[in-house]
CSV table of C-alpha atoms in Angstrom, one decimal:
chain,number,residue,atom,x,y,z
A,1,UNK,CA,19.9,0.1,-15.8
A,2,UNK,CA,19.2,-2.1,-12.8
A,3,UNK,CA,15.7,-0.7,-12.1
A,4,UNK,CA,14.6,-1.3,-8.5
A,5,UNK,CA,16.8,-3.4,-6.3
A,6,UNK,CA,16.1,-4.8,-2.9
A,7,UNK,CA,18.3,-6.4,-0.2
A,8,UNK,CA,18.3,-8.9,1.4
A,9,UNK,CA,16.3,-11.4,-0.6
A,10,UNK,CA,15.4,-13.5,2.5
A,11,UNK,CA,15.7,-12.9,6.2
A,12,UNK,CA,14.7,-14.7,9.3
A,13,UNK,CA,14.3,-12.5,12.4
A,14,UNK,CA,13.6,-13.4,16.0
A,15,UNK,CA,10.8,-11.6,17.8
A,16,UNK,CA,12.0,-8.3,19.1
A,17,UNK,CA,14.9,-7.9,16.7
A,18,UNK,CA,15.1,-5.0,14.3
A,19,UNK,CA,16.3,-4.7,10.7
A,20,UNK,CA,16.4,-2.4,7.7
A,21,UNK,CA,15.2,-3.5,4.3
A,22,UNK,CA,17.1,-1.7,1.6
A,23,UNK,CA,15.6,-0.3,-1.6
A,24,UNK,CA,17.4,1.5,-4.4
A,25,UNK,CA,16.3,2.7,-7.8
A,26,UNK,CA,18.4,4.1,-10.6
A,27,UNK,CA,15.6,5.6,-12.8
A,28,UNK,CA,15.5,9.0,-11.1
A,29,UNK,CA,11.9,8.5,-10.0
A,30,UNK,CA,10.5,10.9,-7.5
A,31,UNK,CA,7.9,8.5,-6.1
A,32,UNK,CA,8.8,5.5,-4.1
A,33,UNK,CA,6.6,3.0,-2.1
A,34,UNK,CA,6.8,0.1,0.2
A,35,UNK,CA,4.2,-2.7,0.1
A,36,UNK,CA,3.7,-5.9,1.9
A,37,UNK,CA,2.2,-8.9,0.3
A,38,UNK,CA,0.3,-11.4,2.4
A,39,UNK,CA,-1.3,-14.6,0.9
A,40,UNK,CA,-4.9,-13.9,-0.2
A,41,UNK,CA,-4.6,-10.3,0.8
A,42,UNK,CA,-3.0,-8.6,-2.2
A,43,UNK,CA,-0.5,-5.9,-1.6
A,44,UNK,CA,-1.0,-3.3,1.1
A,45,UNK,CA,0.8,0.1,1.1
A,46,UNK,CA,3.1,0.6,4.2
A,47,UNK,CA,4.7,4.0,3.4
A,48,UNK,CA,5.4,6.1,0.4
A,49,UNK,CA,7.5,9.1,-0.6
A,50,UNK,CA,6.9,11.8,-3.2
A,51,UNK,CA,10.5,13.0,-3.1
A,52,UNK,CA,13.6,13.2,-1.0
A,53,UNK,CA,12.8,14.4,2.5
A,54,UNK,CA,9.1,13.7,2.2
A,55,UNK,CA,7.4,10.5,3.4
A,56,UNK,CA,3.9,9.6,4.5
A,57,UNK,CA,2.0,6.7,5.9
A,58,UNK,CA,0.1,4.2,3.8
A,59,UNK,CA,-2.6,1.8,4.9
A,60,UNK,CA,-0.5,-0.4,7.3
A,61,UNK,CA,2.3,1.7,8.7
A,62,UNK,CA,2.4,0.4,12.3
A,63,UNK,CA,5.6,-1.2,13.3
A,64,UNK,CA,7.6,0.4,10.5
A,65,UNK,CA,9.6,3.5,9.8
A,66,UNK,CA,11.1,5.0,6.6
A,67,UNK,CA,13.4,7.7,5.6
A,68,UNK,CA,14.2,9.3,2.2
A,69,UNK,CA,17.5,11.2,2.3
A,70,UNK,CA,18.2,10.7,-1.4
A,71,UNK,CA,16.1,10.2,-4.6
A,72,UNK,CA,17.6,6.8,-5.1
A,73,UNK,CA,17.2,5.2,-1.7
A,74,UNK,CA,14.1,4.4,0.4
A,75,UNK,CA,14.9,2.1,3.3
A,76,UNK,CA,12.2,0.5,5.5
A,77,UNK,CA,13.0,-0.1,9.1
A,78,UNK,CA,11.4,-2.7,11.3
A,79,UNK,CA,11.7,-2.1,15.0
A,80,UNK,CA,10.8,-4.8,17.5
A,81,UNK,CA,9.9,-7.4,14.9
A,82,UNK,CA,6.6,-9.4,15.5
A,83,UNK,CA,5.3,-12.6,13.9
A,84,UNK,CA,2.5,-10.4,12.2
A,85,UNK,CA,5.3,-8.8,10.1
A,86,UNK,CA,6.1,-12.1,8.4
A,87,UNK,CA,5.4,-11.2,4.8
A,88,UNK,CA,7.0,-10.5,1.4
A,89,UNK,CA,8.0,-6.9,1.1
A,90,UNK,CA,8.1,-5.0,-2.2
A,91,UNK,CA,9.6,-1.7,-2.9
A,92,UNK,CA,8.4,0.2,-6.0
A,93,UNK,CA,9.1,3.5,-7.7
A,94,UNK,CA,7.2,5.5,-10.3
A,95,UNK,CA,7.0,8.5,-12.4
A,96,UNK,CA,4.0,10.5,-13.6
A,97,UNK,CA,3.0,9.8,-17.1
A,98,UNK,CA,0.9,12.8,-17.5
A,99,UNK,CA,2.6,15.0,-15.0
A,100,UNK,CA,1.6,16.4,-11.6
A,101,UNK,CA,0.6,14.7,-8.4
A,102,UNK,CA,-2.7,13.6,-9.8
A,103,UNK,CA,-1.2,12.3,-13.1
A,104,UNK,CA,-1.1,8.7,-14.2
A,105,UNK,CA,1.7,6.6,-12.8
A,106,UNK,CA,3.4,3.4,-13.8
A,107,UNK,CA,5.1,1.6,-10.9
A,108,UNK,CA,8.2,-0.5,-11.2
A,109,UNK,CA,8.7,-3.1,-8.6
A,110,UNK,CA,11.7,-4.7,-7.0
A,111,UNK,CA,12.1,-8.4,-6.6
A,112,UNK,CA,10.9,-8.5,-3.0
A,113,UNK,CA,12.3,-9.5,0.4
A,114,UNK,CA,10.8,-12.5,2.1
A,115,UNK,CA,10.8,-11.9,5.8
A,116,UNK,CA,10.0,-14.5,8.5
A,117,UNK,CA,9.7,-13.5,12.1
A,118,UNK,CA,9.8,-16.4,14.6
B,1,UNK,CA,-13.9,4.3,0.4
B,2,UNK,CA,-11.4,3.4,-2.3
B,3,UNK,CA,-11.5,-0.3,-2.9
B,4,UNK,CA,-10.6,-2.9,-5.5
B,5,UNK,CA,-12.3,-6.3,-5.5
B,6,UNK,CA,-11.3,-9.4,-7.4
B,7,UNK,CA,-13.9,-12.0,-6.5
B,8,UNK,CA,-12.0,-15.1,-7.7
B,9,UNK,CA,-9.0,-16.3,-5.8
B,10,UNK,CA,-8.3,-19.0,-8.4
B,11,UNK,CA,-9.3,-19.4,-12.0
B,12,UNK,CA,-8.5,-22.6,-13.8
B,13,UNK,CA,-9.0,-23.0,-17.5
B,14,UNK,CA,-7.8,-25.2,-20.3
B,15,UNK,CA,-5.4,-24.0,-23.0
B,16,UNK,CA,-7.2,-22.3,-25.8
B,17,UNK,CA,-10.3,-21.4,-23.7
B,18,UNK,CA,-11.3,-17.8,-23.2
B,19,UNK,CA,-10.3,-16.1,-19.9
B,20,UNK,CA,-12.0,-13.3,-18.0
B,21,UNK,CA,-10.5,-12.1,-14.7
B,22,UNK,CA,-13.0,-9.9,-12.9
B,23,UNK,CA,-12.2,-6.6,-11.2
B,24,UNK,CA,-14.6,-4.2,-9.6
B,25,UNK,CA,-13.7,-0.9,-8.0
B,26,UNK,CA,-15.0,1.8,-5.7
B,27,UNK,CA,-13.5,5.2,-6.2
B,28,UNK,CA,-14.8,8.7,-5.6
B,29,UNK,CA,-12.9,10.4,-8.4
B,30,UNK,CA,-12.0,9.6,-12.0
B,31,UNK,CA,-10.2,6.2,-11.8
B,32,UNK,CA,-6.9,5.2,-13.3
B,33,UNK,CA,-6.8,1.4,-13.4
B,34,UNK,CA,-4.1,-1.1,-14.1
B,35,UNK,CA,-3.5,-4.8,-14.3
B,36,UNK,CA,-0.3,-6.1,-12.9
B,37,UNK,CA,1.0,-9.7,-13.3
B,38,UNK,CA,3.4,-11.7,-11.2
B,39,UNK,CA,4.8,-14.8,-12.9
B,40,UNK,CA,6.3,-17.5,-10.7
B,41,UNK,CA,9.4,-16.3,-8.9
B,42,UNK,CA,9.4,-13.0,-10.8
B,43,UNK,CA,8.7,-9.5,-9.7
B,44,UNK,CA,5.4,-7.8,-10.2
B,45,UNK,CA,5.1,-6.1,-13.6
B,46,UNK,CA,2.6,-3.9,-15.3
B,47,UNK,CA,0.5,-5.8,-17.8
B,48,UNK,CA,-1.7,-3.0,-19.1
B,49,UNK,CA,-3.4,0.3,-18.1
B,50,UNK,CA,-6.8,1.5,-19.1
B,51,UNK,CA,-5.6,4.9,-20.3
B,52,UNK,CA,-3.6,3.5,-23.1
B,53,UNK,CA,-6.3,1.1,-24.3
B,54,UNK,CA,-3.6,-1.3,-25.6
B,55,UNK,CA,-3.5,-5.1,-25.9
B,56,UNK,CA,-0.5,-6.8,-24.2
B,57,UNK,CA,0.1,-10.5,-24.8
B,58,UNK,CA,-3.4,-10.8,-26.2
B,59,UNK,CA,-5.0,-9.4,-23.0
B,60,UNK,CA,-7.4,-6.5,-23.1
B,61,UNK,CA,-9.4,-4.7,-20.4
B,62,UNK,CA,-12.1,-2.1,-20.8
B,63,UNK,CA,-13.1,0.4,-18.1
B,64,UNK,CA,-16.8,0.3,-17.6
B,65,UNK,CA,-17.7,3.2,-15.3
B,66,UNK,CA,-21.4,2.3,-15.2
B,67,UNK,CA,-20.6,-1.1,-13.7
B,68,UNK,CA,-17.4,0.1,-12.0
B,69,UNK,CA,-15.5,-2.8,-13.5
B,70,UNK,CA,-12.2,-3.3,-15.3
B,71,UNK,CA,-12.3,-7.0,-16.3
B,72,UNK,CA,-9.2,-8.6,-18.0
B,73,UNK,CA,-9.9,-10.7,-21.0
B,74,UNK,CA,-8.1,-13.0,-23.4
B,75,UNK,CA,-9.8,-15.0,-26.1
B,76,UNK,CA,-7.4,-18.0,-26.1
B,77,UNK,CA,-5.5,-18.8,-22.9
B,78,UNK,CA,-1.9,-20.1,-23.2
B,79,UNK,CA,0.0,-22.1,-20.6
B,80,UNK,CA,2.5,-19.3,-20.2
B,81,UNK,CA,-0.4,-17.1,-19.0
B,82,UNK,CA,-0.4,-19.0,-15.7
B,83,UNK,CA,0.4,-16.3,-13.0
B,84,UNK,CA,-1.0,-14.2,-10.3
B,85,UNK,CA,-3.0,-11.2,-11.6
B,86,UNK,CA,-3.7,-8.1,-9.6
B,87,UNK,CA,-6.1,-5.3,-10.5
B,88,UNK,CA,-5.0,-1.9,-9.1
B,89,UNK,CA,-6.4,1.5,-8.7
B,90,UNK,CA,-4.1,4.6,-8.7
B,91,UNK,CA,-4.7,7.1,-5.9
B,92,UNK,CA,-3.2,10.5,-5.4
B,93,UNK,CA,0.6,10.5,-5.6
B,94,UNK,CA,0.6,7.3,-7.6
B,95,UNK,CA,-0.3,5.1,-4.6
B,96,UNK,CA,-1.8,1.8,-5.8
B,97,UNK,CA,-4.8,0.2,-4.2
B,98,UNK,CA,-4.6,-3.5,-5.0
B,99,UNK,CA,-7.2,-6.2,-5.2
B,100,UNK,CA,-6.7,-9.5,-3.5
B,101,UNK,CA,-5.3,-11.1,-6.7
B,102,UNK,CA,-6.5,-13.9,-8.9
B,103,UNK,CA,-4.3,-16.9,-9.6
B,104,UNK,CA,-4.8,-18.0,-13.2
B,105,UNK,CA,-3.9,-21.6,-13.9
B,106,UNK,CA,-4.0,-22.7,-17.6
B,107,UNK,CA,-3.9,-26.4,-18.0
B,108,UNK,CA,-2.7,-28.2,-21.1
């Protein structure tokens, strides 16, 4: 059981380039999330998904896109990379402990992708 | 607005000293609160959640709705406790609202 895996681990992009950060989980969790972690700022939610085919914006979605065609995969796409997108990106998945959309969740995180845009 | 505040960026204590990492929240409903920890070069992992009222690695946290706080405590800090600690509030759909994080440094 690998849990949540992310690729690549590191990436340097030039301004204007695009790339896809991959995220896969093998725990059959319905809920998946993308966060970015900036120094001194904690983690901010970019996008999330409550199931295959369903995605929604988080707190900081501008400059990103996501898709969820399967339960396992939740890729994050950066179009036209900008220096402000330099960050560490974490993918996470969760299940509901008590059931339902308002239940209590425990999130499992991937190891992160460190992205630098220059 | 939903918000989590961790007022200390860095907390430095000596081994064996008590530790309290502060967390205050603002939430309109009934809050579900967590503490996550990130050790150096490791992924973020759940430390404890208020609903289970458990003690993990000697840490405890009590939800105080009157003071809207969820402070993390440990009576005797160990060097291996040095890490980044995040308090988080669970919103609808399991989305987490994180505080800014507190770096705990335990000195020998």
